[in-house]
Structure formats: C-alpha cells, structure tokens
Coordinates of N, CA, C and O in Angstrom, one line a residue:
M18 N 0.8 -1.2 0.0 CA 0.0 0.0 0.0 C 0.9 1.2 0.0 O 1.8 1.4 0.8
S19 N 0.6 2.2 -0.9 CA 1.4 3.4 -1.0 C 1.0 4.3 0.2 O -0.1 4.3 0.6
P20 N 1.9 5.2 0.6 CA 1.6 6.1 1.6 C 0.3 7.0 1.3 O -0.4 7.3 2.2
A21 N 0.2 7.3 0.0 CA -0.9 8.2 -0.3 C -2.3 7.5 -0.2 O -3.3 8.2 -0.1
T22 N -2.3 6.2 -0.2 CA -3.6 5.5 -0.1 C -3.8 4.9 1.3 O -4.8 4.3 1.6
S23 N -2.8 5.0 2.2 CA -2.9 4.5 3.5 C -4.0 5.3 4.3 O -4.2 6.4 4.1
S24 N -4.6 4.6 5.3 CA -5.6 5.3 6.1 C -5.0 6.3 7.1 O -5.7 7.0 7.7
T25 N -3.7 6.4 7.1 CA -3.0 7.4 8.0 C -2.6 8.6 7.2 O -2.0 9.5 7.8
Y26 N -2.9 8.6 5.9 CA -2.6 9.8 5.1 C -3.9 10.4 4.6 O -4.9 9.7 4.3
S27 N -3.9 11.7 4.4 CA -5.0 12.4 3.8 C -4.5 13.5 2.8 O -3.4 14.0 3.0
A28 N -5.2 13.7 1.7 CA -4.9 14.8 0.8 C -5.6 16.0 1.4 O -6.8 16.0 1.7
I29 N -4.9 17.1 1.7 CA -5.4 18.3 2.3 C -5.1 19.5 1.4 O -4.1 19.5 0.6
T30 N -5.9 20.5 1.5 CA -5.6 21.8 0.9 C -5.5 22.8 1.9 O -6.4 23.1 2.7
L31 N -4.3 23.5 1.9 CA -4.0 24.5 2.9 C -4.0 25.9 2.2 O -3.5 26.0 1.1
N32 N -4.7 26.8 2.8 CA -4.7 28.2 2.2 C -3.6 29.0 2.9 O -3.8 29.5 4.0
I33 N -2.5 29.1 2.3 CA -1.3 29.7 2.9 C -1.0 31.0 2.1 O -0.7 31.0 0.9
N34 N -1.0 32.1 2.9 CA -0.7 33.4 2.3 C -1.5 33.7 1.0 O -1.1 34.3 0.1
G35 N -2.8 33.3 1.1 CA -3.7 33.5 0.0 C -3.6 32.6 -1.1 O -4.4 32.7 -2.1
E36 N -2.8 31.6 -1.1 CA -2.6 30.6 -2.1 C -3.0 29.2 -1.6 O -2.5 28.8 -0.6
K37 N -3.8 28.5 -2.4 CA -4.2 27.2 -2.0 C -3.1 26.2 -2.4 O -2.7 26.2 -3.6
R38 N -2.7 25.3 -1.5 CA -1.7 24.3 -1.8 C -2.2 23.0 -1.3 O -2.6 22.8 -0.2
T39 N -2.3 22.0 -2.2 CA -2.8 20.7 -1.9 C -1.6 19.7 -1.8 O -0.7 19.7 -2.6
L40 N -1.6 18.9 -0.8 CA -0.6 17.9 -0.5 C -1.1 16.7 0.2 O -2.2 16.8 0.9
S41 N -0.5 15.6 0.2 CA -0.8 14.4 0.9 C 0.1 14.4 2.2 O 1.3 14.5 2.0
V42 N -0.5 14.3 3.3 CA 0.2 14.3 4.6 C -0.2 13.2 5.5 O -1.4 12.7 5.5
D43 N 0.8 12.7 6.2 CA 0.5 11.7 7.3 C -0.3 12.5 8.3 O -0.1 13.7 8.6
H44 N -1.3 11.9 8.9 CA -2.2 12.6 9.9 C -1.4 13.2 11.1 O -1.9 14.1 11.7
R45 N -0.2 12.7 11.3 CA 0.6 13.2 12.5 C 1.5 14.3 12.1 O 2.2 14.9 13.0
T46 N 1.5 14.8 10.9 CA 2.4 15.8 10.4 C 1.9 17.2 11.0 O 0.7 17.5 10.9
T47 N 2.8 17.9 11.6 CA 2.5 19.2 12.1 C 2.4 20.2 11.0 O 3.0 20.0 9.9
L48 N 1.8 21.3 11.3 CA 1.7 22.4 10.3 C 3.1 22.9 10.0 O 3.5 23.2 8.9
L49 N 3.9 23.0 11.1 CA 5.3 23.4 10.9 C 6.1 22.5 9.9 O 6.7 23.0 9.0
D50 N 6.0 21.2 10.1 CA 6.7 20.3 9.2 C 6.1 20.4 7.8 O 6.9 20.3 6.8
A51 N 4.8 20.5 7.7 CA 4.2 20.6 6.3 C 4.7 21.9 5.6 O 5.1 21.8 4.4
L52 N 4.8 23.0 6.4 CA 5.3 24.2 5.8 C 6.7 24.1 5.3 O 7.1 24.4 4.2
R53 N 7.6 23.7 6.2 CA 9.0 23.6 6.0 C 9.5 22.5 5.1 O 10.2 22.7 4.1
E54 N 9.0 21.3 5.4 CA 9.5 20.1 4.7 C 8.8 19.8 3.4 O 9.3 19.2 2.5
R55 N 7.5 20.1 3.4 CA 6.7 19.7 2.2 C 6.5 20.8 1.2 O 6.3 20.6 0.1
L56 N 6.4 22.1 1.8 CA 6.1 23.2 0.9 C 7.3 24.1 0.7 O 7.1 25.2 0.1
D57 N 8.4 23.8 1.3 CA 9.6 24.6 1.2 C 9.4 26.0 1.6 O 10.0 26.9 1.1
M58 N 8.6 26.3 2.7 CA 8.4 27.6 3.2 C 9.2 27.7 4.5 O 8.7 27.4 5.6
T59 N 10.5 28.0 4.4 CA 11.4 27.9 5.5 C 11.5 29.2 6.4 O 12.3 29.2 7.3
G60 N 10.7 30.2 6.1 CA 10.7 31.4 6.9 C 10.2 31.1 8.4 O 10.8 31.6 9.3
T61 N 9.3 30.2 8.5 CA 8.8 29.7 9.8 C 9.9 28.8 10.4 O 10.3 27.8 9.7
K62 N 10.4 29.1 11.6 CA 11.5 28.4 12.1 C 11.1 27.3 13.1 O 10.1 27.4 13.8
K63 N 11.9 26.2 13.1 CA 11.7 25.1 14.1 C 12.7 25.4 15.3 O 13.9 25.4 15.1
G64 N 12.1 25.7 16.4 CA 13.0 25.9 17.6 C 12.9 24.7 18.5 O 13.6 23.8 18.3
C65 N 12.1 24.8 19.5 CA 12.0 23.8 20.5 C 11.2 22.6 20.1 O 11.4 21.5 20.6
D66 N 10.3 22.7 19.1 CA 9.4 21.7 18.7 C 8.5 21.2 19.8 O 8.0 20.1 19.8
Q67 N 8.3 22.1 20.8 CA 7.4 21.7 21.9 C 6.4 22.8 22.3 O 5.8 22.8 23.4
G68 N 6.4 23.9 21.5 CA 5.4 25.0 21.7 C 5.9 25.9 22.8 O 5.0 26.7 23.3
Q69 N 7.1 25.9 23.2 CA 7.6 26.8 24.3 C 8.4 28.0 23.8 O 8.5 28.9 24.6
C70 N 8.9 28.0 22.6 CA 9.8 29.1 22.2 C 9.2 30.2 21.3 O 9.6 31.3 21.3
G71 N 8.1 29.8 20.6 CA 7.5 30.7 19.7 C 8.1 31.0 18.3 O 7.6 31.7 17.5
A72 N 9.3 30.3 18.1 CA 9.9 30.5 16.8 C 9.1 30.1 15.6 O 9.2 30.7 14.5
C73 N 8.2 29.2 15.8 CA 7.3 28.7 14.7 C 6.0 29.4 14.6 O 5.1 28.9 13.9
T74 N 5.8 30.5 15.3 CA 4.5 31.2 15.3 C 4.1 31.6 13.9 O 4.9 32.3 13.2
V75 N 2.9 31.3 13.6 CA 2.2 31.8 12.3 C 0.9 32.3 12.7 O 0.4 32.1 13.9
L76 N 0.2 32.9 11.8 CA -1.2 33.3 12.1 C -2.2 32.3 11.4 O -2.0 32.0 10.2
V77 N -3.1 31.9 12.2 CA -4.2 31.0 11.6 C -5.5 31.7 11.9 O -5.8 31.9 13.1
D78 N -6.1 32.1 10.8 CA -7.4 32.9 10.9 C -7.1 34.1 11.7 O -8.0 34.6 12.5
G79 N -5.9 34.7 11.5 CA -5.6 36.0 12.2 C -5.1 35.9 13.6 O -4.7 36.9 14.2
R80 N -5.1 34.7 14.2 CA -4.7 34.5 15.6 C -3.4 33.7 15.6 O -3.1 32.9 14.8
R81 N -2.6 34.0 16.6 CA -1.3 33.4 16.8 C -1.4 31.9 17.0 O -2.3 31.4 17.7
S82 N -0.5 31.1 16.4 CA -0.5 29.7 16.6 C 0.9 29.2 16.5 O 1.6 29.6 15.6
V83 N 1.3 28.4 17.5 CA 2.6 27.8 17.4 C 2.4 26.5 16.5 O 1.8 25.6 16.9
S84 N 3.0 26.6 15.3 CA 2.7 25.6 14.3 C 3.3 24.3 14.6 O 2.9 23.3 14.0
C85 N 4.2 24.2 15.5 CA 4.8 22.9 15.9 C 3.8 22.0 16.7 O 3.9 20.8 16.8
L86 N 2.7 22.6 17.2 CA 1.7 21.9 18.0 C 0.4 21.7 17.3 O -0.5 21.1 17.8
Q87 N 0.3 22.3 16.1 CA -0.9 22.2 15.3 C -0.7 21.2 14.2 O 0.2 21.2 13.4
L88 N -1.7 20.2 14.1 CA -1.6 19.3 13.0 C -2.0 19.9 11.7 O -2.9 20.8 11.7
A89 N -1.3 19.6 10.6 CA -1.6 20.1 9.3 C -3.0 19.8 8.9 O -3.7 20.7 8.3
V90 N -3.5 18.6 9.2 CA -4.9 18.3 8.8 C -5.9 19.2 9.5 O -7.0 19.4 9.0
A91 N -5.6 19.7 10.7 CA -6.5 20.5 11.4 C -6.5 22.0 10.9 O -7.4 22.8 11.2
A92 N -5.5 22.3 10.1 CA -5.4 23.6 9.5 C -6.1 23.7 8.2 O -6.2 24.8 7.6
E93 N -6.7 22.6 7.7 CA -7.3 22.7 6.4 C -8.6 23.6 6.4 O -9.3 23.5 7.4
G94 N -8.7 24.4 5.4 CA -9.9 25.3 5.4 C -9.7 26.6 6.2 O -10.6 27.4 6.2
R95 N -8.5 26.8 6.8 CA -8.3 28.0 7.6 C -7.3 28.8 6.8 O -6.5 28.3 6.0
E96 N -7.3 30.1 7.1 CA -6.4 31.1 6.5 C -5.1 31.1 7.3 O -5.0 31.5 8.4
I97 N -4.0 30.6 6.7 CA -2.7 30.6 7.3 C -1.8 31.7 6.7 O -1.7 31.8 5.5
T98 N -1.2 32.5 7.6 CA -0.3 33.5 7.2 C 1.1 33.2 7.8 O 1.2 33.2 9.1
T99 N 2.1 33.1 7.0 CA 3.4 32.9 7.5 C 4.2 34.2 7.3 O 3.7 35.2 6.7
I100 N 5.4 34.3 7.7 CA 6.2 35.5 7.6 C 6.4 35.8 6.1 O 6.4 37.0 5.8
E101 N 6.3 34.8 5.2 CA 6.4 35.1 3.8 C 5.2 35.9 3.3 O 5.3 36.5 2.2
G102 N 4.1 35.9 4.0 CA 2.9 36.5 3.5 C 2.5 37.8 4.2 O 1.4 38.3 3.9
V103 N 3.3 38.3 5.1 CA 2.9 39.5 5.8 C 3.2 40.8 5.1 O 2.5 41.8 5.3
A104 N 4.2 40.8 4.2 CA 4.5 42.1 3.5 C 3.4 42.2 2.3 O 2.8 41.3 1.9
D105 N 3.3 43.4 1.9 CA 2.4 43.7 0.7 C 3.3 44.0 -0.5 O 3.7 45.1 -0.7
G106 N 3.6 42.9 -1.2 CA 4.5 43.0 -2.3 C 5.9 43.4 -1.8 O 6.5 42.7 -0.9
D107 N 6.5 44.5 -2.3 CA 7.8 45.0 -1.9 C 7.7 45.8 -0.6 O 8.7 46.2 -0.1
E108 N 6.5 46.2 -0.2 CA 6.3 47.0 1.0 C 6.2 46.2 2.2 O 5.3 45.4 2.4
L109 N 7.2 46.4 3.1 CA 7.2 45.6 4.4 C 5.9 45.9 5.2 O 5.4 47.1 5.2
H110 N 5.5 45.0 6.0 CA 4.4 45.2 6.9 C 5.0 46.2 8.0 O 6.2 46.2 8.3
P111 N 4.2 47.0 8.6 CA 4.6 48.0 9.5 C 5.4 47.4 10.7 O 6.4 47.9 11.2
V112 N 5.1 46.2 11.1 CA 5.8 45.5 12.2 C 7.2 45.1 11.6 O 8.2 45.3 12.3
Q113 N 7.3 44.6 10.4 CA 8.6 44.2 9.9 C 9.5 45.5 9.8 O 10.6 45.4 10.1
Q114 N 8.9 46.6 9.3 CA 9.6 47.8 9.2 C 10.1 48.3 10.5 O 11.3 48.8 10.7
A115 N 9.3 48.2 11.6 CA 9.7 48.7 12.9 C 10.8 47.8 13.4 O 11.7 48.3 14.1
F116 N 10.7 46.5 13.2 CA 11.8 45.6 13.7 C 13.1 46.0 13.0 O 14.2 46.0 13.6
L117 N 13.0 46.3 11.7 CA 14.2 46.7 10.9 C 14.8 48.0 11.4 O 16.0 48.1 11.7
D118 N 13.9 49.0 11.6 CA 14.3 50.3 12.0 C 14.9 50.4 13.4 O 15.8 51.1 13.6
L119 N 14.4 49.6 14.3 CA 14.8 49.6 15.7 C 15.6 48.4 16.1 O 15.8 48.2 17.3
D120 N 16.2 47.7 15.2 CA 17.0 46.6 15.5 C 16.4 45.6 16.4 O 16.9 45.2 17.4
G121 N 15.1 45.2 16.1 CA 14.4 44.2 16.9 C 14.8 42.8 16.7 O 14.0 41.9 16.8
F122 N 16.0 42.6 16.3 CA 16.6 41.3 16.1 C 18.1 41.3 16.2 O 18.7 42.4 16.2
Q123 N 18.7 40.2 16.4 CA 20.1 40.0 16.4 C 20.5 38.9 15.4 O 20.7 39.2 14.2
C124 N 20.4 37.7 15.8 CA 20.7 36.6 14.9 C 19.6 36.4 13.8 O 19.8 36.0 12.7
G125 N 18.4 36.8 14.2 CA 17.2 36.7 13.3 C 16.5 35.4 13.3 O 15.4 35.3 12.7
Y126 N 16.9 34.4 14.0 CA 16.3 33.1 14.0 C 14.8 33.2 14.5 O 13.9 32.7 13.9
C127 N 14.6 33.9 15.6 CA 13.3 34.0 16.2 C 12.4 35.1 15.6 O 11.2 35.2 15.8
T128 N 13.0 35.9 14.7 CA 12.3 37.1 14.2 C 11.0 36.8 13.4 O 10.0 37.5 13.7
P129 N 11.0 35.8 12.6 CA 9.7 35.5 11.9 C 8.6 35.2 12.9 O 7.5 35.8 12.7
G130 N 8.8 34.4 13.9 CA 7.8 34.2 14.9 C 7.5 35.4 15.7 O 6.3 35.6 16.1
Q131 N 8.5 36.2 16.1 CA 8.3 37.4 16.8 C 7.4 38.4 16.0 O 6.4 39.0 16.6
I132 N 7.6 38.5 14.7 CA 6.8 39.4 13.9 C 5.4 38.9 13.8 O 4.5 39.7 13.9
C133 N 5.2 37.7 13.5 CA 3.8 37.1 13.4 C 3.1 37.3 14.7 O 1.9 37.7 14.7
S134 N 3.8 37.1 15.8 CA 3.2 37.3 17.1 C 2.8 38.7 17.4 O 1.7 39.1 17.9
A135 N 3.8 39.6 17.0 CA 3.5 41.0 17.2 C 2.3 41.6 16.4 O 1.6 42.4 16.9
I136 N 2.2 41.1 15.2 CA 1.0 41.5 14.4 C -0.3 41.1 15.1 O -1.2 41.9 15.2
A137 N -0.3 39.9 15.7 CA -1.5 39.5 16.4 C -1.7 40.2 17.7 O -2.8 40.6 18.1
V138 N -0.6 40.5 18.4 CA -0.6 41.3 19.6 C -1.3 42.7 19.4 O -2.2 43.1 20.2
I139 N -0.9 43.3 18.3 CA -1.4 44.7 18.0 C -2.9 44.6 17.8 O -3.7 45.4 18.2
E140 N -3.3 43.6 17.0 CA -4.7 43.4 16.7 C -5.5 43.0 18.0 O -6.6 43.5 18.2
E141 N -5.0 42.1 18.8 CA -5.7 41.7 20.0 C -5.8 43.0 20.9 O -6.9 43.1 21.5
H142 N -4.8 43.7 21.0 CA -4.9 44.9 21.9 C -5.9 45.9 21.4 O -6.7 46.4 22.1
A143 N -5.9 46.2 20.1 CA -6.8 47.1 19.5 C -8.3 46.6 19.7 O -9.2 47.4 19.8
A144 N -8.5 45.3 19.7 CA -9.8 44.7 20.0 C -10.2 44.8 21.4 O -11.4 44.4 21.8
G145 N -9.3 45.2 22.3 CA -9.6 45.3 23.7 C -9.4 44.1 24.5 O -9.9 44.0 25.7
W146 N -8.7 43.1 24.0 CA -8.5 41.9 24.7 C -7.5 42.2 25.9 O -6.4 42.7 25.6
P147 N -7.8 41.8 27.1 CA -6.9 42.0 28.2 C -5.8 41.0 28.2 O -5.9 39.9 27.5
S148 N -4.7 41.3 29.0 CA -3.6 40.3 29.2 C -3.5 40.1 30.7 O -4.2 40.8 31.5
A149 N -2.6 39.3 31.1 CA -2.3 39.1 32.5 C -1.8 40.4 33.2 O -1.8 40.6 34.4
A150 N -1.3 41.3 32.3 CA -0.7 42.6 32.9 C -1.7 43.7 32.9 O -1.5 44.8 33.4
T151 N -2.9 43.5 32.3 CA -4.0 44.5 32.3 C -4.6 44.7 33.6 O -5.0 43.8 34.3
D152 N -4.6 46.0 34.1 CA -5.1 46.4 35.4 C -6.6 46.3 35.4 O -7.2 45.7 36.3
D153 N -7.3 46.9 34.4 CA -8.7 46.9 34.4 C -9.2 46.1 33.3 O -9.1 46.5 32.1
V154 N -9.8 44.9 33.5 CA -10.2 44.0 32.5 C -11.7 44.1 32.1 O -12.2 43.4 31.3
R155 N -12.4 45.1 32.7 CA -13.8 45.3 32.3 C -13.9 45.7 30.9 O -13.1 46.6 30.4
P156 N -14.8 45.1 30.1 CA -14.9 45.5 28.7 C -15.1 47.0 28.5 O -14.6 47.6 27.6
Q157 N -15.9 47.7 29.4 CA -16.2 49.1 29.2 C -14.9 49.9 29.4 O -14.9 51.1 29.1
A158 N -13.9 49.3 30.0 CA -12.6 50.1 30.2 C -11.9 50.3 28.9 O -11.0 51.2 28.8
G159 N -12.2 49.5 27.9 CA -11.5 49.6 26.6 C -10.1 49.1 26.6 O -9.7 48.5 27.6
P160 N -9.4 49.2 25.5 CA -8.1 48.7 25.4 C -7.2 49.4 26.5 O -7.2 50.7 26.6
P161 N -6.4 48.7 27.2 CA -5.4 49.3 28.1 C -4.3 50.0 27.4 O -4.1 49.7 26.2
P162 N -3.7 50.9 28.0 CA -2.5 51.5 27.3 C -1.5 50.4 27.0 O -1.3 49.5 27.7
L163 N -0.9 50.5 25.8 CA 0.0 49.5 25.4 C 1.4 49.9 25.9 O 2.3 50.4 25.2
T164 N 1.6 49.7 27.2 CA 2.8 50.0 27.9 C 3.9 48.9 27.6 O 3.5 47.8 27.1
P165 N 5.1 49.2 27.9 CA 6.1 48.1 27.8 C 5.8 46.9 28.6 O 6.0 45.8 28.1
E166 N 5.2 47.0 29.7 CA 4.8 45.8 30.5 C 3.7 45.0 29.8 O 3.8 43.8 29.8
E167 N 2.7 45.7 29.2 CA 1.7 45.0 28.4 C 2.3 44.3 27.2 O 2.0 43.1 26.9
I168 N 3.2 44.9 26.5 CA 3.9 44.3 25.3 C 4.7 43.1 25.8 O 4.6 42.0 25.2
R169 N 5.5 43.3 26.9 CA 6.3 42.1 27.3 C 5.4 40.9 27.7 O 5.7 39.8 27.4
E170 N 4.3 41.2 28.4 CA 3.4 40.1 28.8 C 2.8 39.5 27.5 O 2.7 38.2 27.4
R171 N 2.3 40.3 26.6 CA 1.7 39.7 25.4 C 2.6 39.0 24.5 O 2.2 38.1 23.8
M172 N 3.9 39.4 24.5 CA 4.9 38.7 23.7 C 5.7 37.6 24.4 O 6.6 37.0 23.9
S173 N 5.3 37.3 25.6 CA 6.0 36.4 26.5 C 6.1 35.0 25.9 O 7.0 34.2 26.4
G174 N 5.3 34.6 25.0 CA 5.4 33.3 24.4 C 6.5 33.2 23.3 O 6.7 32.1 22.7
N175 N 7.2 34.3 23.0 CA 8.2 34.3 22.0 C 9.6 34.6 22.7 O 9.8 35.7 23.2
L176 N 10.5 33.6 22.6 CA 11.8 33.8 23.2 C 12.8 34.2 22.2 O 12.8 33.9 21.1
C177 N 13.8 35.0 22.7 CA 14.9 35.5 21.9 C 16.2 35.1 22.6 O 16.5 35.7 23.7
R178 N 16.9 34.2 22.1 CA 18.2 33.7 22.8 C 19.2 34.8 22.8 O 20.1 34.8 23.6
C179 N 19.1 35.8 21.8 CA 20.1 36.8 21.8 C 19.8 38.0 22.8 O 20.7 38.8 23.0
G180 N 18.6 38.0 23.2 CA 18.2 39.1 24.2 C 17.9 40.4 23.6 O 18.2 41.4 24.2
A181 N 17.3 40.4 22.4 CA 16.9 41.7 21.8 C 15.6 42.2 22.3 O 14.9 43.0 21.6
Y182 N 15.2 41.8 23.5 CA 13.9 42.2 24.0 C 13.6 43.7 24.0 O 12.5 44.1 23.7
V183 N 14.6 44.5 24.4 CA 14.3 45.9 24.5 C 13.9 46.5 23.2 O 12.9 47.2 23.1
S184 N 14.6 46.1 22.1 CA 14.3 46.6 20.8 C 13.0 46.0 20.3 O 12.3 46.6 19.5
I185 N 12.7 44.8 20.6 CA 11.5 44.1 20.2 C 10.3 44.9 20.8 O 9.3 45.2 20.1
V186 N 10.4 45.2 22.1 CA 9.3 46.0 22.7 C 9.1 47.3 22.1 O 8.0 47.8 21.8
E187 N 10.2 48.0 21.8 CA 10.1 49.3 21.1 C 9.5 49.2 19.7 O 8.7 50.0 19.3
A188 N 9.9 48.1 19.0 CA 9.4 47.9 17.6 C 7.9 47.6 17.7 O 7.1 48.2 16.9
V189 N 7.4 46.8 18.6 CA 6.0 46.5 18.7 C 5.2 47.8 19.1 O 4.2 48.1 18.5
A190 N 5.8 48.6 20.0 CA 5.1 49.9 20.4 C 5.0 50.8 19.2 O 4.0 51.5 19.0
R191 N 6.1 50.9 18.4 CA 6.1 51.8 17.3 C 5.1 51.4 16.2 O 4.3 52.1 15.7
A192 N 5.1 50.1 15.9 CA 4.1 49.5 14.9 C 2.7 49.7 15.4 O 1.8 50.0 14.6
A193 N 2.4 49.5 16.7 CA 1.1 49.7 17.2 C 0.7 51.2 17.1 O -0.5 51.5 16.7
A194 N 1.6 52.1 17.4 CA 1.3 53.6 17.3 C 1.0 53.9 15.9 O 0.1 54.7 15.6
D195 N 1.8 53.4 14.9 CA 1.6 53.7 13.5 C 0.3 53.1 13.1 O -0.5 53.7 12.3
S196 N -0.1 51.9 13.5 CA -1.4 51.3 13.2 C -2.6 52.1 13.7 O -3.5 52.3 13.0
T197 N -2.4 52.6 14.9 CA -3.5 53.5 15.5 C -3.6 54.8 14.7 O -4.7 55.2 14.4
A198 N -2.5 55.4 14.3 CA -2.5 56.6 13.6 C -3.2 56.4 12.2 O -4.0 57.3 11.8
K199 N -2.9 55.3 11.5 CA -3.5 55.0 10.2 C -4.9 54.8 10.3 O -5.7 55.2 9.5
A200 N -5.4 54.1 11.4 CA -6.8 53.9 11.6 C -7.5 55.2 11.8 O -8.6 55.4 11.3
K201 N -6.9 56.1 12.6 CA -7.6 57.4 12.8 C -7.6 58.2 11.5 O -8.6 58.9 11.2
E202 N -6.6 58.1 10.7 CA -6.6 58.8 9.4 C -7.7 58.3 8.5 O -8.4 59.0 7.8
A203 N -7.9 57.0 8.5 CA -8.9 56.3 7.7 C -10.3 56.8 8.0 O -11.2 56.9 7.2
V204 N -10.5 57.0 9.3 CA -11.9 57.4 9.8 C -12.1 58.9 9.5 O -13.2 59.3 9.2
A205 N -11.1 59.7 9.5 CA -11.2 61.2 9.3 C -11.5 61.5 7.9 O -11.6 60.9 6.9

C-alpha cells in the first residue's frame, strides 16, 4: 500500500498566504513540518518543537498559533499567514519595518515568529483583549495603554536567545502607534 492510499494519510488543501496548496500528509504531520519540509516555506523556524519558544509562530485565521503543535490536517480550510505572507509586495508590513528600523533582532532566528506574534498582539490589543498585565479588564474600560509591561506580557510566548527584547518591545510599540494613527486617518 502506498503512503498516499494508507488510512493514515490524507490529501489536504491549505490556504497559505492567500494561495491554496494541496498535498498528501500523514495525519501526524505538524503544520510546521508541512510548511518547511513539504512546501519549502522555511521562513517559519523550528525551535524547541514543543510549543515553548514561539519561533514557529504563524497566524491561523488571524490568531497566533505555534505551528509545531498544530496538525496540518486541522489547518485545512483555515487562512494561514506565514512570515512570507505579511508584506504587501515589496512594501514591508509595519511590524517588519519597525523591527528593521529599531534593530528588533540580532541573529534573526526568532524574528519571523516574533513578527507574526507582534502582528496578532497589536490586533488583540486594538480589539480590547486584556492580558495578565492588564489592570482593568472590564470591557467598558476599553483597550489598556500599550505599555512596555503590556507588550512584554503579550509577547512572552516568544523567546529570543540573543536578548533583543528591549528593541522588540520598542518595535511593537512603534508599529502599534503607527497602526493606530493610520486607523484614525482612515476614519477622518
């Protein structure tokens, strides 16, 4: 029996960065391994392979997901965004630009996961989602100020072995401020 016809394999279609990709995978294949090994999308990094470092963070339906813990078959029919899909053509995403401008990286290994996580952090914050660092979690309180403490708490699932945390926090704060300014311009 060939692997493609085995009961432990399925043909799935993943929607990655707006492009549908069909492949046959073992049911135990993680989204991370499908991306890197089967689809040659190596921007998403394999770090601990246990969901503890955040290097493999991607966006699934706009929310952060550590792809080493998600099965590829469970991602079928969902919108997956990897680091390769956050820029708009040649124009970097504001978070990417802020990381570049403020040296929010050193070796760069964790940077793709940090950027994907930061994109989601900014959206979660704008939507008013509290974190463990939020003082007033009542919905009527609105989004808390995006202080360095809030950013550190919200980004705590992403580790940087080089210790670029100060610049990462600054980059997230700048990208969030730019995002807020653009949203206000759009309303005006």
